[in-house]
Amino acid sequence: ERTIAIDVHRNWLVPEGGGLVFEGWDFGGQAQYHTSHSPYLSPRCLVALVFRPIGDDEQYLSAAQLMQDFLQTWFQMLHVHVPSSTIVLVCTRWGSPPGGVDLSVHQTRVSALCAAVTEAVADEMQSLNAQTVKELGDLRRQEEKVAKAIGAEEERTRASGNQTHEGGGKDKGGGHGLPGQSGEHQDLKELRSIAAQIEKRLRVVTAEPE
């Protein structure tokens, strides 16, 4: 049965799991649902990417088709939002060959397909990890640049406030002696907002599996 957006399955008791209970979130694989998934991705989850080796026309798919049409999008989404997540690939239809195909022949083809998918996924993860290394470098440089800009802006704010008080003027904004401003200087607020965004992204990218 087709999943509409997200189905939540609670209280899955793991056989011989010592009382371990799972809560399963079944995300619809159709492209129109992808934008609704990212808020619910968590690094504390075990992600099972389930794929079929056979298309709707009952023809075997290639690893390239599976990567392009399904798996690559998911790996990219997970890498952006939860790069430290644990992912398990699950191939279905192991015991259900298309009509007229012998079971042993079917399982041989599925095994070969899974091996090719595993290799393609390894290549994709290597590419994504290289992008992460570059992103980390960019973020560190941005972090340093913004920190310097904040320091310079704070110095200008203090200097402006001192000049105002030395001239006997009244601080209308009640902040750092900048007429017409409420609280700290607007440029400083924006810089600190950017710094907070960089810090948040750094926490995501450098997160260790829990």
GROMACS .gro file of C-alpha atoms in nm:
model
  210
    1GLU     CA    1   0.000   0.000   0.000
    2ARG     CA    2   0.135   0.341  -0.101
    3THR     CA    3   0.257   0.567   0.180
    4ILE     CA    4   0.106   0.916   0.176
    5ALA     CA    5   0.378   1.152   0.301
    6ILE     CA    6   0.463   0.989   0.639
    7ASP     CA    7   0.316   0.696   0.833
    8VAL     CA    8   0.417   0.645   1.196
    9HIS     CA    9   0.422   0.292   1.339
   10ARG     CA   10   0.460   0.280   1.716
   11ASN     CA   11   0.559   0.006   1.961
   12TRP     CA   12   0.742  -0.233   1.730
   13LEU     CA   13   0.877  -0.499   1.966
   14VAL     CA   14   1.208  -0.643   1.842
   15PRO     CA   15   1.211  -1.027   1.851
   16GLU     CA   16   1.473  -1.145   2.099
   17GLY     CA   17   1.564  -0.782   2.154
   18GLY     CA   18   1.546  -0.787   2.532
   19GLY     CA   19   1.237  -0.568   2.537
   20LEU     CA   20   1.371  -0.322   2.278
   21VAL     CA   21   1.086  -0.130   2.116
   22PHE     CA   22   1.109   0.066   1.791
   23GLU     CA   23   0.907   0.355   1.656
   24GLY     CA   24   0.905   0.345   1.277
   25TRP     CA   25   0.857   0.647   1.053
   26ASP     CA   26   0.769   0.537   0.702
   27PHE     CA   27   0.855   0.817   0.457
   28GLY     CA   28   0.687   0.813   0.119
   29GLY     CA   29   0.946   0.772  -0.154
   30GLN     CA   30   0.764   0.978  -0.417
   31ALA     CA   31   0.938   1.303  -0.514
   32GLN     CA   32   0.640   1.521  -0.421
   33TYR     CA   33   0.679   1.421  -0.055
   34HIS     CA   34   1.053   1.486  -0.016
   35THR     CA   35   1.019   1.844   0.107
   36SER     CA   36   0.806   1.728   0.401
   37HIS     CA   37   1.065   1.477   0.528
   38SER     CA   38   1.365   1.690   0.628
   39PRO     CA   39   1.215   1.833   0.953
   40TYR     CA   40   1.176   1.478   1.086
   41LEU     CA   41   1.526   1.348   1.012
   42SER     CA   42   1.728   1.277   1.325
   43PRO     CA   43   2.088   1.157   1.376
   44ARG     CA   44   1.960   0.928   1.653
   45CYS     CA   45   1.764   0.718   1.403
   46LEU     CA   46   1.855   0.409   1.205
   47VAL     CA   47   1.768   0.488   0.843
   48ALA     CA   48   1.657   0.198   0.624
   49LEU     CA   49   1.647   0.284   0.254
   50VAL     CA   50   1.420   0.026   0.097
   51PHE     CA   51   1.435  -0.025  -0.279
   52ARG     CA   52   1.293  -0.268  -0.532
   53PRO     CA   53   1.518  -0.438  -0.789
   54ILE     CA   54   1.229  -0.452  -1.035
   55GLY     CA   55   1.037  -0.164  -1.190
   56ASP     CA   56   0.664  -0.121  -1.238
   57ASP     CA   57   0.698  -0.291  -1.577
   58GLU     CA   58   0.840  -0.601  -1.403
   59GLN     CA   59   1.181  -0.544  -1.566
   60TYR     CA   60   1.504  -0.554  -1.370
   61LEU     CA   61   1.653  -0.215  -1.288
   62SER     CA   62   2.019  -0.124  -1.312
   63ALA     CA   63   2.227   0.023  -1.030
   64ALA     CA   64   2.255   0.347  -1.229
   65GLN     CA   65   1.875   0.368  -1.258
   66LEU     CA   66   1.826   0.307  -0.886
   67MET     CA   67   2.084   0.570  -0.794
   68GLN     CA   68   1.948   0.831  -1.032
   69ASP     CA   69   1.578   0.775  -0.969
   70PHE     CA   70   1.578   0.701  -0.595
   71LEU     CA   71   1.886   0.641  -0.382
   72GLN     CA   72   2.099   0.943  -0.475
   73THR     CA   73   1.829   1.190  -0.371
   74TRP     CA   74   1.795   1.024  -0.032
   75PHE     CA   75   2.168   1.008   0.033
   76GLN     CA   76   2.203   1.376  -0.054
   77MET     CA   77   1.910   1.470   0.172
   78LEU     CA   78   2.048   1.268   0.463
   79HIS     CA   79   2.398   1.405   0.409
   80VAL     CA   80   2.273   1.763   0.427
   81HIS     CA   81   2.048   1.726   0.731
   82VAL     CA   82   2.193   1.432   0.931
   83PRO     CA   83   2.542   1.352   0.796
   84SER     CA   84   2.623   1.130   1.095
   85SER     CA   85   2.318   0.905   1.054
   86THR     CA   86   2.346   0.527   1.022
   87ILE     CA   87   2.202   0.398   0.694
   88VAL     CA   88   2.106   0.044   0.597
   89LEU     CA   89   2.016  -0.053   0.239
   90VAL     CA   90   1.729  -0.300   0.209
   91CYS     CA   91   1.645  -0.470  -0.121
   92THR     CA   92   1.300  -0.629  -0.150
   93ARG     CA   93   1.159  -0.899  -0.382
   94TRP     CA   94   1.429  -1.154  -0.291
   95GLY     CA   95   1.180  -1.437  -0.304
   96SER     CA   96   0.943  -1.289  -0.563
   97PRO     CA   97   1.080  -1.313  -0.917
   98PRO     CA   98   0.894  -1.163  -1.213
   99GLY     CA   99   0.666  -1.399  -1.400
  100GLY     CA  100   0.852  -1.671  -1.588
  101VAL     CA  101   1.188  -1.615  -1.416
  102ASP     CA  102   1.338  -1.902  -1.217
  103LEU     CA  103   1.395  -1.817  -0.849
  104SER     CA  104   1.765  -1.906  -0.852
  105VAL     CA  105   1.823  -1.694  -1.166
  106HIS     CA  106   1.629  -1.411  -1.006
  107GLN     CA  107   1.832  -1.423  -0.685
  108THR     CA  108   2.159  -1.430  -0.880
  109ARG     CA  109   2.053  -1.115  -1.067
  110VAL     CA  110   1.938  -0.944  -0.747
  111SER     CA  111   2.267  -1.030  -0.572
  112ALA     CA  112   2.465  -0.881  -0.861
  113LEU     CA  113   2.245  -0.572  -0.856
  114CYS     CA  114   2.294  -0.525  -0.481
  115ALA     CA  115   2.672  -0.552  -0.523
  116ALA     CA  116   2.661  -0.287  -0.797
  117VAL     CA  117   2.438  -0.062  -0.583
  118THR     CA  118   2.677  -0.096  -0.289
  119GLU     CA  119   2.967   0.013  -0.510
  120ALA     CA  120   2.767   0.307  -0.651
  121VAL     CA  121   2.668   0.416  -0.301
  122ALA     CA  122   3.032   0.405  -0.187
  123ASP     CA  123   3.125   0.634  -0.478
  124GLU     CA  124   2.840   0.871  -0.392
  125MET     CA  125   2.940   0.887  -0.026
  126GLN     CA  126   3.301   0.955  -0.122
  127SER     CA  127   3.182   1.246  -0.336
  128LEU     CA  128   2.957   1.380  -0.059
  129ASN     CA  129   3.233   1.351   0.200
  130ALA     CA  130   3.465   1.550  -0.027
  131GLN     CA  131   3.197   1.818  -0.048
  132THR     CA  132   3.174   1.818   0.332
  133VAL     CA  133   3.548   1.873   0.367
  134LYS     CA  134   3.520   2.170   0.132
  135GLU     CA  135   3.214   2.302   0.317
  136LEU     CA  136   3.397   2.278   0.650
  137GLY     CA  137   3.686   2.479   0.511
  138ASP     CA  138   3.448   2.741   0.374
  139LEU     CA  139   3.259   2.760   0.704
  140ARG     CA  140   3.577   2.799   0.906
  141ARG     CA  141   3.692   3.082   0.681
  142GLN     CA  142   3.350   3.249   0.703
  143GLU     CA  143   3.352   3.205   1.081
  144GLU     CA  144   3.691   3.377   1.107
  145LYS     CA  145   3.588   3.657   0.871
  146VAL     CA  146   3.261   3.723   1.058
  147ALA     CA  147   3.439   3.715   1.396
  148LYS     CA  148   3.680   3.983   1.274
  149ALA     CA  149   3.391   4.188   1.136
  150ILE     CA  150   3.206   4.163   1.468
  151GLY     CA  151   3.515   4.279   1.656
  152ALA     CA  152   3.558   4.574   1.422
  153GLU     CA  153   3.188   4.666   1.444
  154GLU     CA  154   3.193   4.646   1.823
  155GLU     CA  155   3.494   4.878   1.829
  156ARG     CA  156   3.317   5.126   1.599
  157THR     CA  157   3.007   5.106   1.820
  158ARG     CA  158   3.209   5.180   2.135
  159ALA     CA  159   3.393   5.464   1.964
  160SER     CA  160   3.066   5.616   1.841
  161GLY     CA  161   2.916   5.591   2.189
  162ASN     CA  162   3.218   5.758   2.347
  163GLN     CA  163   3.203   6.044   2.098
  164THR     CA  164   2.832   6.096   2.170
  165HIS     CA  165   2.882   6.109   2.546
  166GLU     CA  166   3.188   6.330   2.522
  167GLY     CA  167   2.986   6.577   2.312
  168GLY     CA  168   2.710   6.584   2.570
  169GLY     CA  169   2.450   6.426   2.337
  170LYS     CA  170   2.172   6.204   2.459
  171ASP     CA  171   2.150   5.844   2.337
  172LYS     CA  172   1.804   5.825   2.185
  173GLY     CA  173   1.825   5.454   2.122
  174GLY     CA  174   1.927   5.362   2.475
  175GLY     CA  175   2.197   5.131   2.339
  176HIS     CA  176   2.546   5.217   2.225
  177GLY     CA  177   2.503   5.590   2.165
  178LEU     CA  178   2.381   5.549   1.804
  179PRO     CA  179   2.098   5.799   1.735
  180GLY     CA  180   1.779   5.636   1.610
  181GLN     CA  181   1.894   5.279   1.687
  182SER     CA  182   1.731   5.056   1.948
  183GLY     CA  183   1.984   4.830   2.115
  184GLU     CA  184   2.302   4.736   1.932
  185HIS     CA  185   2.388   4.852   1.582
  186GLN     CA  186   2.190   4.680   1.304
  187ASP     CA  187   2.506   4.569   1.122
  188LEU     CA  188   2.627   4.403   1.440
  189LYS     CA  189   2.297   4.219   1.481
  190GLU     CA  190   2.319   4.087   1.126
  191LEU     CA  191   2.680   3.974   1.174
  192ARG     CA  192   2.592   3.791   1.494
  193SER     CA  193   2.296   3.627   1.319
  194ILE     CA  194   2.529   3.505   1.043
  195ALA     CA  195   2.776   3.377   1.304
  196ALA     CA  196   2.496   3.182   1.477
  197GLN     CA  197   2.391   3.025   1.145
  198ILE     CA  198   2.750   2.921   1.070
  199GLU     CA  199   2.787   2.771   1.418
  200LYS     CA  200   2.462   2.577   1.377
  201ARG     CA  201   2.572   2.434   1.042
  202LEU     CA  202   2.913   2.343   1.185
  203ARG     CA  203   2.742   2.145   1.463
  204VAL     CA  204   2.545   1.950   1.200
  205VAL     CA  205   2.841   1.880   0.972
  206THR     CA  206   3.081   1.779   1.251
  207ALA     CA  207   2.828   1.578   1.455
  208GLU     CA  208   2.945   1.239   1.573
  209PRO     CA  209   2.708   0.938   1.567
  210GLU     CA  210   2.533   0.892   1.900
   0.00000   0.00000   0.00000
